[in-house]
Amino acid sequence: MSEDIDRRLREAAEAHRPDRARMLARVERGMAGPAVRHRARPFARSGTRVALAALAAGGILTTGGLAVAAIVTTASPSPSATVTTPATPSPTLSSPHPTPTRPTPAVPPPVTTPGSSRPTPPATTAPPTAGENQDGPLWSAGSLDEKSTVYWTQSDLVLKTTQPLTSLTVEIRIMQTGGAKSTGTWQTLPSGDFTVTVQETGGALVYRWVLKPGLTVPAGTHEFAVQFNNGPGVRSAAGDGYRVDAQGPGGSASVRGGFVPTR
């Protein structure tokens, strides 16, 4: 009985042709994933059938194992893939609000006088100084007459001299602020002793009294006044002024100033 079984097993083993591709696929699946558990077949009741199955399975596994071992041995290992992560450039931080630069003011070039290497500062005209002024025998004071209105103005000049004057020139300048127009002059000294002129020049109304040759102004207090329409708007006397030049026994003298409001 055992010889017959051995013969049949050898014939079955020699007749068996294993499916190499299928076994390789199963091996690869087994290496890649978890082992698959198969449901066990129920035990056969026949002892002969069980023995034949065991011997056949042993022969198949032996032959298949040799084939698989040969395949695995001859297969070249697959190279491992190398993943390279590109370097991320670090962002450059910049201020969202740039610091503003303060601009440098332009400086006008200095004025150079021809024939001189030194710059000359621009000429400025100082406003006349209001109030009392004195030089030698002369004393003066200018003011706005209290009868002046927003439409009309009278500017008064009080001149005192402690000595007789053989030469006298009185000049009053009223700045033209727009629409100013002369309406007259007067003085406490005789009008026939002076040559009186009024003209508009250099942006101002210029009133001038000149003592006629050969006449003398006695010592004492004298007054000179000019009258004019203001023109539209409120007028300021800040730019108005006067000048007095005189000659007497003690020599020449000169006073100048502005007009102070009396109210």
GROMACS .gro file of C-alpha atoms in nm:
model
  263
    1MET     CA    1   0.000   0.000   0.000
    2SER     CA    2   0.276   0.247   0.088
    3GLU     CA    3   0.471   0.166  -0.230
    4ASP     CA    4   0.161   0.239  -0.435
    5ILE     CA    5   0.124   0.577  -0.258
    6ASP     CA    6   0.488   0.661  -0.311
    7ARG     CA    7   0.459   0.578  -0.681
    8ARG     CA    8   0.152   0.792  -0.722
    9LEU     CA    9   0.316   1.086  -0.542
   10ARG     CA   10   0.623   1.066  -0.765
   11GLU     CA   11   0.406   1.051  -1.076
   12ALA     CA   12   0.201   1.348  -0.951
   13ALA     CA   13   0.518   1.545  -0.869
   14GLU     CA   14   0.673   1.469  -1.209
   15ALA     CA   15   0.349   1.559  -1.391
   16HIS     CA   16   0.307   1.887  -1.196
   17ARG     CA   17   0.404   2.203  -1.382
   18PRO     CA   18   0.406   2.499  -1.138
   19ASP     CA   19   0.269   2.838  -1.256
   20ARG     CA   20   0.583   3.042  -1.197
   21ALA     CA   21   0.431   3.383  -1.278
   22ARG     CA   22   0.137   3.326  -1.050
   23MET     CA   23   0.357   3.213  -0.761
   24LEU     CA   24   0.584   3.519  -0.809
   25ALA     CA   25   0.284   3.750  -0.804
   26ARG     CA   26   0.160   3.591  -0.482
   27VAL     CA   27   0.504   3.624  -0.326
   28GLU     CA   28   0.522   3.995  -0.421
   29ARG     CA   29   0.176   4.056  -0.280
   30GLY     CA   30   0.279   3.885   0.038
   31MET     CA   31   0.590   4.104   0.068
   32ALA     CA   32   0.398   4.427  -0.008
   33GLY     CA   33   0.091   4.378   0.213
   34PRO     CA   34  -0.020   4.199   0.526
   35ALA     CA   35  -0.051   3.826   0.524
   36VAL     CA   36  -0.386   3.697   0.401
   37ARG     CA   37  -0.545   3.443   0.622
   38HIS     CA   38  -0.718   3.163   0.424
   39ARG     CA   39  -1.008   2.966   0.550
   40ALA     CA   40  -0.895   2.619   0.646
   41ARG     CA   41  -1.054   2.332   0.458
   42PRO     CA   42  -1.246   2.078   0.662
   43PHE     CA   43  -1.060   1.760   0.741
   44ALA     CA   44  -1.124   1.474   0.501
   45ARG     CA   45  -1.277   1.165   0.651
   46SER     CA   46  -1.064   0.933   0.440
   47GLY     CA   47  -0.715   0.875   0.573
   48THR     CA   48  -0.584   0.795   0.228
   49ARG     CA   49  -0.715   1.123   0.084
   50VAL     CA   50  -0.552   1.316   0.367
   51ALA     CA   51  -0.219   1.145   0.322
   52LEU     CA   52  -0.220   1.199  -0.055
   53ALA     CA   53  -0.305   1.565  -0.011
   54ALA     CA   54  -0.030   1.614   0.246
   55LEU     CA   55   0.234   1.445   0.029
   56ALA     CA   56   0.121   1.636  -0.283
   57ALA     CA   57   0.127   1.965  -0.096
   58GLY     CA   58   0.475   1.886   0.038
   59GLY     CA   59   0.603   1.817  -0.313
   60ILE     CA   60   0.440   2.129  -0.458
   61LEU     CA   61   0.576   2.350  -0.180
   62THR     CA   62   0.922   2.200  -0.218
   63THR     CA   63   0.928   2.255  -0.596
   64GLY     CA   64   0.766   2.598  -0.566
   65GLY     CA   65   1.003   2.698  -0.290
   66LEU     CA   66   1.302   2.610  -0.505
   67ALA     CA   67   1.160   2.808  -0.797
   68VAL     CA   68   1.076   3.108  -0.582
   69ALA     CA   69   1.420   3.095  -0.421
   70ALA     CA   70   1.581   3.100  -0.764
   71ILE     CA   71   1.366   3.392  -0.879
   72VAL     CA   72   1.427   3.594  -0.565
   73THR     CA   73   1.801   3.525  -0.583
   74THR     CA   74   1.835   3.633  -0.947
   75ALA     CA   75   1.611   3.942  -0.920
   76SER     CA   76   1.806   4.265  -0.886
   77PRO     CA   77   1.699   4.489  -0.600
   78SER     CA   78   1.504   4.794  -0.707
   79PRO     CA   79   1.689   5.117  -0.632
   80SER     CA   80   1.542   5.325  -0.355
   81ALA     CA   81   1.397   5.656  -0.471
   82THR     CA   82   1.562   5.964  -0.331
   83VAL     CA   83   1.326   6.257  -0.271
   84THR     CA   84   1.495   6.596  -0.280
   85THR     CA   85   1.310   6.885  -0.119
   86PRO     CA   86   1.381   7.214  -0.298
   87ALA     CA   87   1.518   7.487  -0.078
   88THR     CA   88   1.264   7.756  -0.005
   89PRO     CA   89   1.419   8.105  -0.031
   90SER     CA   90   1.369   8.313   0.281
   91PRO     CA   91   1.154   8.619   0.212
   92THR     CA   92   1.320   8.958   0.235
   93LEU     CA   93   1.138   9.179   0.482
   94SER     CA   94   1.090   9.538   0.377
   95SER     CA   95   0.926   9.822   0.560
   96PRO     CA   96   0.573   9.887   0.421
   97HIS     CA   97   0.605  10.257   0.500
   98PRO     CA   98   0.938  10.405   0.391
   99THR     CA   99   1.070  10.689   0.610
  100PRO     CA  100   0.999  11.006   0.428
  101THR     CA  101   1.293  11.240   0.370
  102ARG     CA  102   1.251  11.584   0.450
  103PRO     CA  103   1.325  11.809   0.150
  104THR     CA  104   1.600  12.072   0.186
  105PRO     CA  105   1.472  12.426   0.118
  106ALA     CA  106   1.637  12.600  -0.172
  107VAL     CA  107   1.863  12.888  -0.077
  108PRO     CA  108   1.864  13.178  -0.323
  109PRO     CA  109   2.207  13.271  -0.454
  110PRO     CA  110   2.370  13.581  -0.305
  111VAL     CA  111   2.371  13.900  -0.503
  112THR     CA  112   2.719  14.002  -0.616
  113THR     CA  113   2.801  14.363  -0.691
  114PRO     CA  114   2.983  14.405  -1.024
  115GLY     CA  115   3.355  14.455  -0.969
  116SER     CA  116   3.343  14.304  -0.620
  117SER     CA  117   3.388  13.941  -0.514
  118ARG     CA  118   3.195  13.983  -0.188
  119PRO     CA  119   2.817  13.919  -0.206
  120THR     CA  120   2.595  14.213  -0.116
  121PRO     CA  121   2.283  14.139   0.093
  122PRO     CA  122   1.950  14.250  -0.058
  123ALA     CA  123   1.854  14.606   0.029
  124THR     CA  124   1.575  14.648   0.285
  125THR     CA  125   1.382  14.961   0.370
  126ALA     CA  126   1.323  15.005   0.741
  127PRO     CA  127   0.981  15.151   0.830
  128PRO     CA  128   0.987  15.503   0.980
  129THR     CA  129   1.001  15.522   1.357
  130ALA     CA  130   0.691  15.687   1.501
  131GLY     CA  131   0.712  15.911   1.804
  132GLU     CA  132   0.926  16.208   1.904
  133ASN     CA  133   1.258  16.277   1.729
  134GLN     CA  134   1.524  16.542   1.798
  135ASP     CA  135   1.846  16.661   1.635
  136GLY     CA  136   2.022  16.980   1.754
  137PRO     CA  137   1.771  17.269   1.761
  138LEU     CA  138   1.499  17.059   1.589
  139TRP     CA  139   1.229  16.847   1.755
  140SER     CA  140   0.945  16.668   1.570
  141ALA     CA  141   0.644  16.437   1.623
  142GLY     CA  142   0.397  16.289   1.372
  143SER     CA  143   0.039  16.178   1.436
  144LEU     CA  144  -0.294  16.102   1.266
  145ASP     CA  145  -0.549  16.377   1.320
  146GLU     CA  146  -0.845  16.279   1.537
  147LYS     CA  147  -1.081  16.404   1.266
  148SER     CA  148  -0.965  16.125   1.029
  149THR     CA  149  -1.220  15.865   0.917
  150VAL     CA  150  -1.215  15.535   0.728
  151TYR     CA  151  -1.262  15.734   0.405
  152TRP     CA  152  -1.040  16.036   0.466
  153THR     CA  153  -0.716  16.100   0.657
  154GLN     CA  154  -0.519  16.397   0.782
  155SER     CA  155  -0.159  16.340   0.888
  156ASP     CA  156  -0.007  16.609   1.117
  157LEU     CA  157   0.357  16.703   1.172
  158VAL     CA  158   0.460  16.923   1.468
  159LEU     CA  159   0.803  17.087   1.426
  160LYS     CA  160   0.981  17.285   1.698
  161THR     CA  161   1.304  17.481   1.658
  162THR     CA  162   1.504  17.665   1.923
  163GLN     CA  163   1.687  17.872   1.660
  164PRO     CA  164   1.581  18.062   1.348
  165LEU     CA  165   1.614  17.855   1.028
  166THR     CA  166   1.748  18.001   0.707
  167SER     CA  167   1.679  17.685   0.511
  168LEU     CA  168   1.395  17.436   0.557
  169THR     CA  169   1.258  17.145   0.356
  170VAL     CA  170   0.966  16.938   0.487
  171GLU     CA  171   0.867  16.617   0.307
  172ILE     CA  172   0.574  16.386   0.395
  173ARG     CA  173   0.529  16.052   0.214
  174ILE     CA  174   0.193  15.871   0.213
  175MET     CA  175   0.216  15.515   0.082
  176GLN     CA  176  -0.023  15.436  -0.204
  177THR     CA  177  -0.233  15.149  -0.069
  178GLY     CA  178  -0.479  15.161  -0.359
  179GLY     CA  179  -0.703  15.456  -0.442
  180ALA     CA  180  -0.534  15.712  -0.212
  181LYS     CA  181  -0.575  16.063  -0.360
  182SER     CA  182  -0.454  16.400  -0.228
  183THR     CA  183  -0.719  16.652  -0.116
  184GLY     CA  184  -0.492  16.934   0.010
  185THR     CA  185  -0.222  17.062   0.247
  186TRP     CA  186  -0.189  17.331   0.507
  187GLN     CA  187   0.070  17.480   0.748
  188THR     CA  188   0.078  17.736   1.030
  189LEU     CA  189   0.358  17.939   0.863
  190PRO     CA  190   0.264  18.174   0.578
  191SER     CA  191   0.186  17.976   0.262
  192GLY     CA  192   0.364  18.241   0.051
  193ASP     CA  193   0.696  18.158   0.221
  194PHE     CA  194   0.708  17.807   0.071
  195THR     CA  195   0.699  17.635  -0.260
  196VAL     CA  196   0.450  17.348  -0.211
  197THR     CA  197   0.429  17.048  -0.445
  198VAL     CA  198   0.233  16.718  -0.443
  199GLN     CA  199   0.316  16.431  -0.675
  200GLU     CA  200   0.280  16.053  -0.688
  201THR     CA  201   0.615  15.879  -0.725
  202GLY     CA  202   0.771  15.551  -0.611
  203GLY     CA  203   0.433  15.411  -0.499
  204ALA     CA  204   0.364  15.705  -0.265
  205LEU     CA  205   0.201  16.049  -0.252
  206VAL     CA  206   0.490  16.291  -0.184
  207TYR     CA  207   0.413  16.629  -0.026
  208ARG     CA  208   0.699  16.883  -0.012
  209TRP     CA  209   0.746  17.230   0.138
  210VAL     CA  210   1.061  17.424   0.045
  211LEU     CA  211   1.141  17.758   0.213
  212LYS     CA  212   1.196  18.025  -0.049
  213PRO     CA  213   1.546  18.175  -0.068
  214GLY     CA  214   1.615  18.479   0.154
  215LEU     CA  215   1.338  18.395   0.404
  216THR     CA  216   1.371  18.281   0.763
  217VAL     CA  217   1.162  18.051   0.982
  218PRO     CA  218   1.145  18.195   1.334
  219ALA     CA  219   1.214  17.986   1.644
  220GLY     CA  220   0.900  17.829   1.787
  221THR     CA  221   0.642  17.553   1.719
  222HIS     CA  222   0.507  17.506   1.367
  223GLU     CA  223   0.266  17.259   1.207
  224PHE     CA  224   0.240  17.098   0.865
  225ALA     CA  225  -0.051  16.875   0.752
  226VAL     CA  226  -0.154  16.667   0.451
  227GLN     CA  227  -0.503  16.546   0.359
  228PHE     CA  228  -0.609  16.264   0.127
  229ASN     CA  229  -0.888  16.017   0.052
  230ASN     CA  230  -0.806  15.663   0.168
  231GLY     CA  231  -0.966  15.469  -0.115
  232PRO     CA  232  -1.158  15.143  -0.056
  233GLY     CA  233  -1.100  14.940   0.258
  234VAL     CA  234  -0.940  15.021   0.591
  235ARG     CA  235  -0.603  15.194   0.547
  236SER     CA  236  -0.295  15.152   0.767
  237ALA     CA  237  -0.042  15.437   0.823
  238ALA     CA  238   0.240  15.195   0.907
  239GLY     CA  239   0.434  15.282   0.588
  240ASP     CA  240   0.382  15.660   0.601
  241GLY     CA  241   0.666  15.889   0.713
  242TYR     CA  242   0.822  16.234   0.707
  243ARG     CA  243   1.167  16.400   0.688
  244VAL     CA  244   1.281  16.751   0.780
  245ASP     CA  245   1.614  16.907   0.675
  246ALA     CA  246   1.708  17.251   0.814
  247GLN     CA  247   1.998  17.497   0.832
  248GLY     CA  248   2.052  17.756   1.106
  249PRO     CA  249   2.320  17.957   1.284
  250GLY     CA  250   2.436  17.642   1.467
  251GLY     CA  251   2.467  17.437   1.147
  252SER     CA  252   2.248  17.175   0.976
  253ALA     CA  253   1.998  16.944   1.147
  254SER     CA  254   1.764  16.667   1.032
  255VAL     CA  255   1.476  16.471   1.188
  256ARG     CA  256   1.250  16.197   1.054
  257GLY     CA  257   0.974  15.963   1.174
  258GLY     CA  258   0.624  15.823   1.126
  259PHE     CA  259   0.265  15.897   1.227
  260VAL     CA  260   0.110  15.766   1.548
  261PRO     CA  261  -0.270  15.717   1.566
  262THR     CA  262  -0.428  15.945   1.825
  263ARG     CA  263  -0.717  15.707   1.898
   0.00000   0.00000   0.00000
